[in-house]
Short mmCIF file of C-alpha atoms and ligand atoms in Angstrom, two decimals:
data_model
loop_
_atom_site.label_atom_id
_atom_site.label_comp_id
_atom_site.label_asym_id
_atom_site.label_seq_id
_atom_site.Cartn_x
_atom_site.Cartn_y
_atom_site.Cartn_z
CA MET I 1 -10.99 -16.10 12.42
CA SER I 2 -10.24 -13.01 15.00
CA PRO I 3 -13.42 -11.47 13.29
CA ALA I 4 -11.68 -8.94 10.58
CA THR I 5 -13.10 -6.51 11.87
CA GLU I 6 -11.18 -5.92 14.88
CA PRO I 7 -7.78 -5.17 13.29
CA SER I 8 -4.90 -5.45 15.63
CA PRO I 9 -1.56 -4.41 16.59
CA VAL I 10 -1.85 -0.53 15.71
CA PRO I 11 0.80 1.02 14.04
CA GLY I 12 3.26 2.11 17.29
CA ALA I 13 1.60 -0.76 19.69
CA PRO I 14 3.81 -2.82 21.21
CA GLY I 15 4.45 -5.98 18.85
CA ALA I 16 4.25 -4.34 15.50
CA PRO I 17 7.36 -4.17 13.48
CA GLY I 18 8.73 -0.90 12.48
CA ALA I 19 6.88 2.58 13.45
CA PRO I 20 4.82 3.61 11.04
CA GLY I 21 6.96 6.57 11.23
CA ASP I 22 10.06 4.88 9.75
CA PRO I 23 10.92 7.34 6.99
CA ASP I 24 13.22 4.51 5.81
CA ARG I 25 10.48 1.87 5.14
CA ARG I 26 10.12 0.99 1.78
CA VAL I 27 7.33 -0.55 0.13
CA ARG I 28 6.01 -1.23 -3.32
CA CYS I 29 2.58 -0.06 -4.31
CA PRO I 30 0.50 -2.41 -5.79
CA LEU I 31 -1.13 0.17 -7.69
CA CYS I 32 1.73 2.22 -9.58
CA LEU I 33 4.31 -0.50 -8.58
CA ASP I 34 6.42 2.42 -7.49
CA THR I 35 8.67 1.73 -4.67
CA VAL I 36 7.34 4.35 -1.73
CA ARG I 37 9.71 5.68 0.67
CA TRP I 38 7.85 6.13 3.83
CA GLY I 39 9.37 9.21 4.41
CA ASP I 40 8.07 11.00 1.38
CA VAL I 41 4.71 10.40 1.84
CA GLY I 42 3.79 13.67 4.01
CA ASP I 43 1.54 14.07 6.90
CA GLU I 44 -1.82 13.94 5.45
CA LEU I 45 -3.97 11.00 6.23
CA TYR I 46 -7.15 10.48 4.40
CA SER I 47 -10.52 8.49 5.39
CA PHE I 48 -12.28 6.16 3.37
CA ALA I 49 -16.04 5.37 2.99
CA ASP I 50 -18.34 3.87 1.08
CA GLY I 51 -19.83 6.32 -1.43
CA ALA I 52 -17.95 9.06 -0.60
CA GLY I 53 -14.62 7.55 -1.39
CA TYR I 54 -11.03 8.92 0.18
CA ARG I 55 -11.50 12.17 2.45
CA PRO I 56 -8.69 14.12 4.55
CA LEU I 57 -8.68 12.99 8.11
CA VAL I 58 -8.14 15.65 11.01
CA LEU I 59 -7.17 14.35 13.92
CA PRO I 60 -7.38 17.50 16.74
CA PRO I 61 -4.60 17.50 18.74
CA THR I 62 -6.93 16.60 21.72
CA THR I 63 -8.13 13.58 20.68
CA SER I 64 -7.35 10.51 23.22
CA PRO I 65 -4.56 8.09 22.50
CA GLU I 66 -6.93 5.57 22.36
CA LYS I 67 -9.48 7.22 19.75
CA ARG I 68 -5.85 7.92 17.54
CA ALA I 69 -4.76 4.69 17.81
CA GLY I 70 -8.74 3.13 16.39
CA VAL I 71 -8.85 6.06 13.76
CA LEU I 72 -4.95 5.16 12.58
CA ARG I 73 -6.19 1.31 11.93
CA THR I 74 -8.60 2.88 9.34
CA ALA I 75 -6.29 5.64 7.79
CA HIS I 76 -4.56 6.05 4.44
CA ILE I 77 -2.20 7.70 2.74
CA ARG I 78 -2.03 9.03 -0.63
CA CYS I 79 0.66 7.26 -2.64
CA PRO I 80 3.07 9.76 -3.91
CA ASN I 81 3.63 7.92 -7.26
CA GLN I 82 7.17 9.76 -8.13
CA SER I 83 6.62 8.44 -11.79
CA GLY I 84 3.18 10.42 -12.02
CA ASP I 85 1.78 7.78 -14.33
CA THR I 86 -1.07 6.10 -12.45
CA PRO I 87 -4.76 8.49 -11.55
CA ARG I 88 -4.44 9.36 -7.65
CA HIS I 89 -4.69 6.39 -5.29
CA TYR I 90 -4.08 5.70 -1.62
CA LEU I 91 -2.49 2.75 0.42
CA PRO I 92 -3.80 1.50 3.94
CA LEU I 93 -1.01 2.95 6.15
CA LEU I 94 -1.23 -0.62 8.11
CA TYR I 95 0.32 -1.41 4.70
CA SER I 96 3.89 -0.15 5.55
CA ILE I 97 4.64 -1.45 8.82
CA TYR I 98 4.80 -5.81 8.44
CA GLN I 99 6.37 -8.06 6.23
CA GLN I 100 6.54 -7.08 2.33
CA PRO I 101 3.50 -7.18 1.18
CA ILE I 102 1.78 -10.22 -0.74
CA VAL I 103 -0.19 -9.02 -3.88
CA VAL I 104 -2.15 -12.17 -5.07
CA GLY I 105 -3.84 -12.13 -8.92
CA PHE I 106 -7.02 -13.53 -10.18
CA VAL I 107 -6.23 -14.65 -13.31
CA GLY I 108 -8.97 -16.14 -15.75
CA ALA I 109 -11.49 -15.83 -18.80
CA SER I 110 -14.54 -13.95 -18.01
CA LEU I 111 -16.86 -16.05 -16.30
CA SER I 112 -14.77 -18.24 -15.46
CA GLY I 113 -16.09 -17.29 -11.53
CA LYS I 114 -13.08 -15.45 -10.11
CA THR I 115 -15.60 -12.73 -8.15
CA HIS I 116 -17.64 -15.77 -6.68
CA LEU I 117 -14.30 -17.71 -5.99
CA LEU I 118 -12.46 -14.69 -4.15
CA ALA I 119 -15.96 -13.41 -2.30
CA ALA I 120 -16.48 -17.52 -0.93
CA MET I 121 -12.81 -17.24 0.08
CA ILE I 122 -13.35 -14.24 1.83
CA GLY I 123 -16.24 -15.59 3.74
CA GLU I 124 -14.73 -18.52 5.25
CA ILE I 125 -11.83 -16.78 6.40
CA GLU I 126 -14.70 -14.58 8.19
CA ASN I 127 -15.61 -18.04 9.39
CA GLY I 128 -12.56 -18.71 10.93
CA GLY I 129 -11.53 -21.02 7.99
CA LEU I 130 -7.97 -20.28 8.53
CA ALA I 131 -7.21 -20.84 11.87
CA ARG I 132 -6.95 -24.37 11.67
CA TYR I 133 -3.88 -23.50 9.76
CA GLY I 134 -2.23 -21.39 12.99
CA LEU I 135 -2.81 -18.72 10.64
CA GLN I 136 -4.86 -15.13 11.62
CA ALA I 137 -6.86 -12.87 9.94
CA VAL I 138 -7.68 -9.66 10.57
CA ALA I 139 -8.67 -6.42 7.88
CA LEU I 140 -6.30 -4.33 6.48
CA ASP I 141 -8.43 -1.95 5.02
CA LEU I 142 -11.44 -1.93 7.64
CA ASN I 143 -13.91 0.29 5.57
CA ARG I 144 -12.18 -1.43 2.14
CA HIS I 145 -13.20 -5.04 3.96
CA ARG I 146 -16.63 -3.78 4.85
CA SER I 147 -17.65 -2.77 1.84
CA PHE I 148 -16.73 -5.91 0.22
CA LEU I 149 -18.60 -7.95 3.09
CA ASN I 150 -21.32 -5.45 1.88
CA SER I 151 -21.15 -6.04 -2.01
CA HIS I 152 -19.94 -9.12 -2.69
CA THR I 153 -19.81 -12.14 0.25
CA ARG I 154 -22.88 -11.38 2.21
CA PRO I 155 -25.24 -11.07 -1.07
CA LEU I 156 -23.76 -14.25 -1.79
CA LEU I 157 -23.65 -16.31 0.89
CA GLU I 158 -26.49 -14.81 2.80
CA ARG I 159 -28.48 -13.91 -0.01
CA GLY I 160 -27.98 -16.61 -2.11
CA ASP I 161 -27.74 -13.88 -4.63
CA LYS I 162 -25.61 -14.15 -8.22
CA LEU I 163 -22.95 -11.46 -8.28
CA GLN I 164 -22.07 -9.35 -11.72
CA GLY I 165 -19.80 -9.82 -13.95
CA THR I 166 -16.62 -7.06 -12.84
CA ARG I 167 -16.61 -3.63 -14.26
CA GLU I 168 -14.06 -3.45 -16.68
CA GLY I 169 -11.13 -0.84 -16.38
CA VAL I 170 -11.34 -0.71 -12.61
CA VAL I 171 -7.54 0.21 -11.41
CA ASP I 172 -8.03 -1.13 -7.53
CA PHE I 173 -7.31 -3.78 -5.78
CA ALA I 174 -10.70 -5.47 -4.03
CA ASP I 175 -9.71 -6.19 -0.67
CA ALA I 176 -7.02 -5.99 1.41
CA LEU I 177 -6.00 -8.51 5.17
CA LEU I 178 -3.20 -8.94 7.65
CA ILE I 179 -2.49 -12.78 7.80
CA SER I 180 -0.72 -13.58 10.86
CA SER I 181 1.32 -16.81 11.74
CA PRO I 182 3.84 -17.05 14.06
CA ALA I 183 6.24 -16.45 11.40
CA GLY I 184 5.40 -12.67 11.02
CA THR I 185 2.22 -10.38 9.67
CA TRP I 186 1.82 -9.98 6.45
CA PRO I 187 -0.53 -7.91 4.30
CA VAL I 188 -2.26 -9.72 1.70
CA THR I 189 -4.12 -7.41 -1.20
CA PHE I 190 -6.54 -9.41 -3.87
CA PHE I 191 -7.08 -8.30 -6.93
CA ASP I 192 -9.86 -9.59 -9.32
CA ILE I 193 -10.93 -7.94 -12.48
CA GLY I 194 -12.36 -8.40 -15.42
CA GLY I 195 -11.56 -11.55 -17.46
CA GLU I 196 -11.91 -9.28 -20.92
CA ASP I 197 -9.16 -6.63 -19.39
CA LEU I 198 -7.17 -9.56 -18.34
CA GLY I 199 -6.70 -11.14 -21.86
CA GLN I 200 -6.18 -7.59 -23.46
CA LEU I 201 -3.72 -6.67 -21.23
CA ARG I 202 -5.20 -3.38 -21.20
CA ASP I 203 -4.06 -0.59 -18.86
CA ASN I 204 -5.47 -1.60 -15.32
CA THR I 205 -3.71 -4.70 -15.48
CA ARG I 206 -0.52 -3.21 -14.43
CA PHE I 207 -0.68 -4.86 -11.25
CA LEU I 208 -0.03 -7.48 -12.62
CA ASN I 209 3.79 -6.75 -12.66
CA GLY I 210 3.94 -6.64 -9.07
CA VAL I 211 2.07 -9.87 -8.41
CA THR I 212 3.56 -11.85 -5.58
CA ALA I 213 1.16 -14.84 -6.14
CA LEU I 214 -1.22 -16.02 -9.04
CA VAL I 215 -4.49 -18.07 -8.89
CA PHE I 216 -5.67 -19.19 -11.99
CA VAL I 217 -9.32 -19.73 -12.69
CA LEU I 218 -10.90 -22.04 -14.67
CA ASP I 219 -14.61 -22.95 -15.46
CA SER I 220 -14.95 -27.01 -15.56
CA ASP I 221 -17.75 -27.24 -17.36
CA ILE I 222 -15.90 -25.08 -20.29
CA VAL I 223 -12.92 -27.38 -20.10
CA THR I 224 -15.11 -30.55 -20.22
CA GLY I 225 -17.80 -28.90 -22.80
CA ARG I 226 -20.30 -30.76 -20.75
CA SER I 227 -23.36 -28.71 -21.17
CA GLY I 228 -21.97 -27.26 -24.64
CA ARG I 229 -22.22 -23.97 -22.88
CA THR I 230 -18.84 -22.11 -24.78
CA GLY I 231 -17.12 -18.96 -23.33
CA GLY I 232 -15.73 -15.91 -24.48
CA ARG I 233 -12.26 -15.48 -24.61
CA PRO I 234 -10.45 -19.11 -24.07
CA ALA I 235 -9.12 -19.35 -20.81
CA ASP I 236 -5.39 -20.81 -22.11
CA GLU I 237 -5.44 -17.39 -24.40
CA THR I 238 -5.77 -15.41 -20.89
CA TYR I 239 -3.13 -17.50 -19.42
CA ARG I 240 -0.64 -16.81 -22.31
CA SER I 241 -1.21 -13.53 -22.25
CA VAL I 242 -0.62 -12.95 -18.63
CA LEU I 243 2.37 -15.57 -18.10
CA SER I 244 3.93 -13.89 -21.52
CA LEU I 245 3.69 -10.44 -19.79
CA LEU I 246 5.44 -11.76 -16.52
CA HIS I 247 7.75 -14.20 -18.27
CA PRO I 248 8.69 -13.56 -21.09
CA GLY I 249 12.06 -15.56 -21.34
CA ALA I 250 13.09 -18.46 -20.29
CA GLY I 251 13.48 -20.89 -17.55
CA LEU I 252 11.19 -20.84 -14.41
CA LEU I 253 8.67 -17.97 -13.28
CA ASP I 254 9.10 -17.35 -9.41
CA VAL I 255 5.94 -16.21 -8.48
CA PRO I 256 3.59 -19.17 -7.14
CA ALA I 257 0.66 -20.29 -8.89
CA ALA I 258 -2.47 -22.35 -7.16
CA VAL I 259 -4.70 -23.43 -10.30
CA VAL I 260 -8.52 -23.74 -9.62
CA ILE I 261 -10.60 -25.91 -11.18
CA ASN I 262 -13.71 -23.92 -10.17
CA LYS I 263 -17.49 -24.83 -11.15
CA SER I 264 -16.11 -28.79 -9.90
CA ASP I 265 -19.76 -29.16 -8.61
CA ILE I 266 -20.57 -29.75 -12.15
CA HIS I 267 -18.64 -32.78 -11.96
CA ARG I 268 -19.39 -33.87 -8.05
CA PHE I 269 -20.51 -37.03 -9.04
CA ASP I 270 -17.44 -37.87 -11.34
CA PRO I 271 -14.40 -39.52 -10.08
CA PRO I 272 -11.64 -38.23 -9.15
CA VAL I 273 -13.51 -35.09 -8.09
CA GLU I 274 -16.14 -36.72 -5.96
CA ASN I 275 -13.43 -38.00 -3.43
CA TRP I 276 -12.05 -34.46 -3.13
CA LEU I 277 -14.78 -32.42 -3.08
CA ARG I 278 -16.45 -35.04 -0.06
CA ARG I 279 -13.53 -35.08 1.81
CA PRO I 280 -13.41 -32.83 5.12
CA ALA I 281 -11.10 -30.17 5.46
CA PRO I 282 -7.77 -31.12 6.79
CA ALA I 283 -6.47 -30.75 10.26
CA GLY I 284 -3.71 -28.39 9.00
CA LEU I 285 -1.20 -27.97 5.70
CA ASP I 286 -0.87 -31.28 4.68
CA PRO I 287 1.65 -31.35 1.86
CA GLU I 288 1.32 -34.77 0.20
CA ARG I 289 -2.68 -34.60 0.45
CA ILE I 290 -1.84 -31.15 -1.88
CA LEU I 291 0.26 -32.96 -4.09
CA ALA I 292 -2.19 -35.89 -4.48
CA GLU I 293 -5.06 -33.63 -5.62
CA SER I 294 -2.60 -31.61 -7.60
CA ARG I 295 -1.91 -34.56 -9.50
CA ASP I 296 -5.44 -35.67 -9.70
CA ALA I 297 -6.39 -32.20 -11.14
CA TYR I 298 -3.31 -32.20 -13.77
CA ALA I 299 -5.18 -35.57 -15.04
CA PHE I 300 -8.52 -33.85 -15.32
CA LEU I 301 -7.49 -31.62 -17.90
CA HIS I 302 -4.94 -34.00 -19.33
CA ARG I 303 -7.90 -36.04 -20.11
CA ALA I 304 -10.36 -33.33 -21.01
CA GLY I 305 -7.44 -32.30 -23.65
CA ALA I 306 -6.94 -28.94 -21.67
CA THR I 307 -3.00 -29.91 -21.69
CA ALA I 308 -2.47 -25.58 -22.80
CA LEU I 309 -4.41 -24.90 -19.28
CA LEU I 310 -1.49 -26.38 -17.66
CA GLU I 311 0.92 -23.85 -18.74
CA PRO I 312 1.11 -22.00 -15.03
CA TYR I 313 2.03 -25.65 -14.38
CA ARG I 314 4.66 -25.65 -17.00
CA THR I 315 5.68 -22.03 -16.39
CA CYS I 316 5.66 -21.26 -12.43
CA ARG I 317 8.64 -22.93 -10.32
CA ARG I 318 5.77 -23.49 -7.53
CA CYS I 319 2.62 -24.44 -8.47
CA THR I 320 -0.32 -26.79 -7.24
CA LEU I 321 -4.13 -27.48 -8.36
CA HIS I 322 -7.14 -27.44 -7.15
CA PHE I 323 -11.02 -28.65 -7.18
CA ALA I 324 -12.89 -25.86 -5.64
CA SER I 325 -16.66 -24.90 -6.29
CA ALA I 326 -17.16 -21.10 -5.09
CA THR I 327 -21.36 -21.80 -5.13
CA GLY I 328 -21.44 -25.29 -4.69
CA GLY I 329 -24.71 -25.48 -7.67
CA GLU I 330 -25.71 -24.14 -10.35
CA ALA I 331 -27.29 -20.70 -10.21
CA ARG I 332 -31.36 -20.57 -11.42
CA GLY I 333 -31.97 -17.55 -12.86
CA SER I 334 -30.48 -14.15 -11.01
CA GLY I 335 -29.37 -16.14 -7.80
CA TYR I 336 -29.20 -19.41 -5.93
CA PRO I 337 -32.92 -20.32 -4.39
CA GLY I 338 -31.16 -23.48 -2.44
CA GLY I 339 -28.24 -21.54 -1.00
CA VAL I 340 -24.36 -20.94 -1.35
CA ARG I 341 -22.17 -24.19 0.18
CA PRO I 342 -18.48 -23.11 -1.13
CA MET I 343 -16.54 -26.11 -1.58
CA ARG I 344 -12.73 -26.34 -0.64
CA VAL I 345 -12.23 -22.74 -1.60
CA LEU I 346 -9.45 -21.87 1.22
CA GLU I 347 -7.47 -24.89 -0.01
CA PRO I 348 -5.74 -22.79 -3.16
CA LEU I 349 -5.05 -20.06 -0.87
CA VAL I 350 -3.52 -22.00 1.97
CA ALA I 351 -1.27 -23.37 -0.83
CA LEU I 352 -0.03 -20.01 -1.50
CA LEU I 353 0.12 -18.53 1.50
CA ALA I 354 2.69 -21.77 2.00
CA MET I 355 4.41 -21.23 -0.80
CA SER I 356 4.70 -17.65 0.09
CA GLY I 357 6.86 -18.36 2.86
CA VAL I 358 3.28 -17.30 5.78
CA LEU I 359 3.46 -20.83 6.88
CA ALA I 360 6.63 -20.81 8.79
CA GLU I 361 6.35 -25.20 9.51
CA PRO I 362 9.31 -27.13 7.52
CA ALA I 363 6.42 -28.96 5.91
CA ALA I 364 5.54 -25.61 3.60
CA GLN I 365 8.66 -26.23 2.20
CA GLU I 366 7.38 -29.19 -0.08
CA VAL I 367 3.79 -27.44 -1.11
CA GLY I 368 4.33 -26.82 -4.96
CA ARG I 369 7.17 -28.55 -5.31
N1 GTP R 1 -21.92 -24.00 -10.92
C1 GTP R 1 -21.39 -22.99 -10.79
N2 GTP R 1 -21.18 -21.69 -11.21
C2 GTP R 1 -20.46 -20.63 -11.12
C3 GTP R 1 -19.73 -20.91 -9.67
N3 GTP R 1 -18.82 -20.07 -9.44
C4 GTP R 1 -19.54 -19.18 -10.58
N4 GTP R 1 -20.20 -19.56 -10.82
C5 GTP R 1 -21.34 -18.83 -11.79
O1 GTP R 1 -20.23 -18.62 -13.30
C6 GTP R 1 -21.18 -17.27 -13.68
C7 GTP R 1 -19.58 -15.66 -13.71
O2 GTP R 1 -19.01 -16.09 -12.19
P1 GTP R 1 -18.38 -14.58 -12.07
O3 GTP R 1 -17.46 -14.79 -10.78
O4 GTP R 1 -18.98 -13.42 -12.22
O5 GTP R 1 -17.14 -14.79 -13.23
P2 GTP R 1 -15.42 -13.86 -13.56
O6 GTP R 1 -14.79 -14.76 -13.88
O7 GTP R 1 -15.58 -13.14 -12.60
O8 GTP R 1 -16.12 -13.05 -15.02
P3 GTP R 1 -15.71 -11.56 -14.84
O9 GTP R 1 -15.85 -10.61 -13.91
O10 GTP R 1 -16.48 -11.38 -16.61
O11 GTP R 1 -14.17 -11.69 -15.24
C8 GTP R 1 -21.87 -16.73 -12.83
O12 GTP R 1 -23.24 -17.05 -13.35
C9 GTP R 1 -21.37 -17.63 -11.53
O13 GTP R 1 -22.97 -17.73 -11.01
C10 GTP R 1 -18.96 -22.27 -8.97
O14 GTP R 1 -18.44 -23.00 -8.38
N5 GTP R 1 -20.07 -23.16 -9.27
MG1 MG R 2 -15.65 -10.51 -11.98
ZN1 ZN R 3 1.23 3.74 -5.67
#
């Protein structure tokens, strides 16, 4: 990547579309869902530090322009939350100055592997995995991104630690990046909350009303019943809850979706899974290949009698299906002593970015149709 630790451009820098002070700029807050008019946020800036949370940020008038620009890259504003219905929360200053933000929600039953998948995805992005698609990624919120790397991606990928179940009841996003293509720059925010919260649509699922892209995660082991393991709440129930919230009516839902058959390592010797897991990453966006994989994945779920899990495909106007493995193998005890090797974790995200208009090439129009 252009490492996610060196964001650019900074607010007000040449090439940044829209100045940070543009008072009429409006953006939907992904946490309270209010539309924030940038003129209403006030002058106060905040900085975020692990452990300390958000603290007022004071820039003495003598601060050099270079230093000021550096500080602004990591600054936050407090969301005015006019409707007054959400505890105090903050947004990265950079959130307001690019294309309309993309908000990605991970949906799946508890233990389906959402958190491992997101940690592995962010790791692949950090390693430059989006470059072959002509995309660049940098941190939107530098401290937050570092915090996610330190708490999730590095323990998983560098130490082979198994990550803990997601704490229930948390109202916050996990990480946020700025993803750029020749067509522009988009803030992309990732929400990963606990499967039980999702299934019961608890208070912290309100962000779902503002999602612009969905990753439906399912545990291939549970689907096929191979190991005789059973999950808690069935995956299809979680999907149904979320889809009926987003789309109570008839017709198709205009939120692009990627269905990820996670833990595909468990089926790595079974066709068609083995064919997909063995394939090297594509050289670039390849809609035909995405379609072929979606067909195979659809057939895989159909054969396993898991047609209820195809609900996102039936409901969302644009939807792709993927085989992936966040870890590359099964944990032993509290970790992965042989190391972790994510497989095909970026493909679902790339499909979503194509369906969201980030990939400007005409071929992107065909993805998920
Ligand atoms: N074999 C295999 N196991 C995985 C994979 N991804 C995750 N797991 C295991 O699945 C379990 C659950 O993973 P999580 O990522 O915590 O699941 P989650 O969906 O975030 O669960 P909640 O936070 O409770 O909603 C963990 O024990 C992981 O080690 C994978 O790709 N392959
Ligand atoms: Mg989790
Ligand atoms: Zn807000």
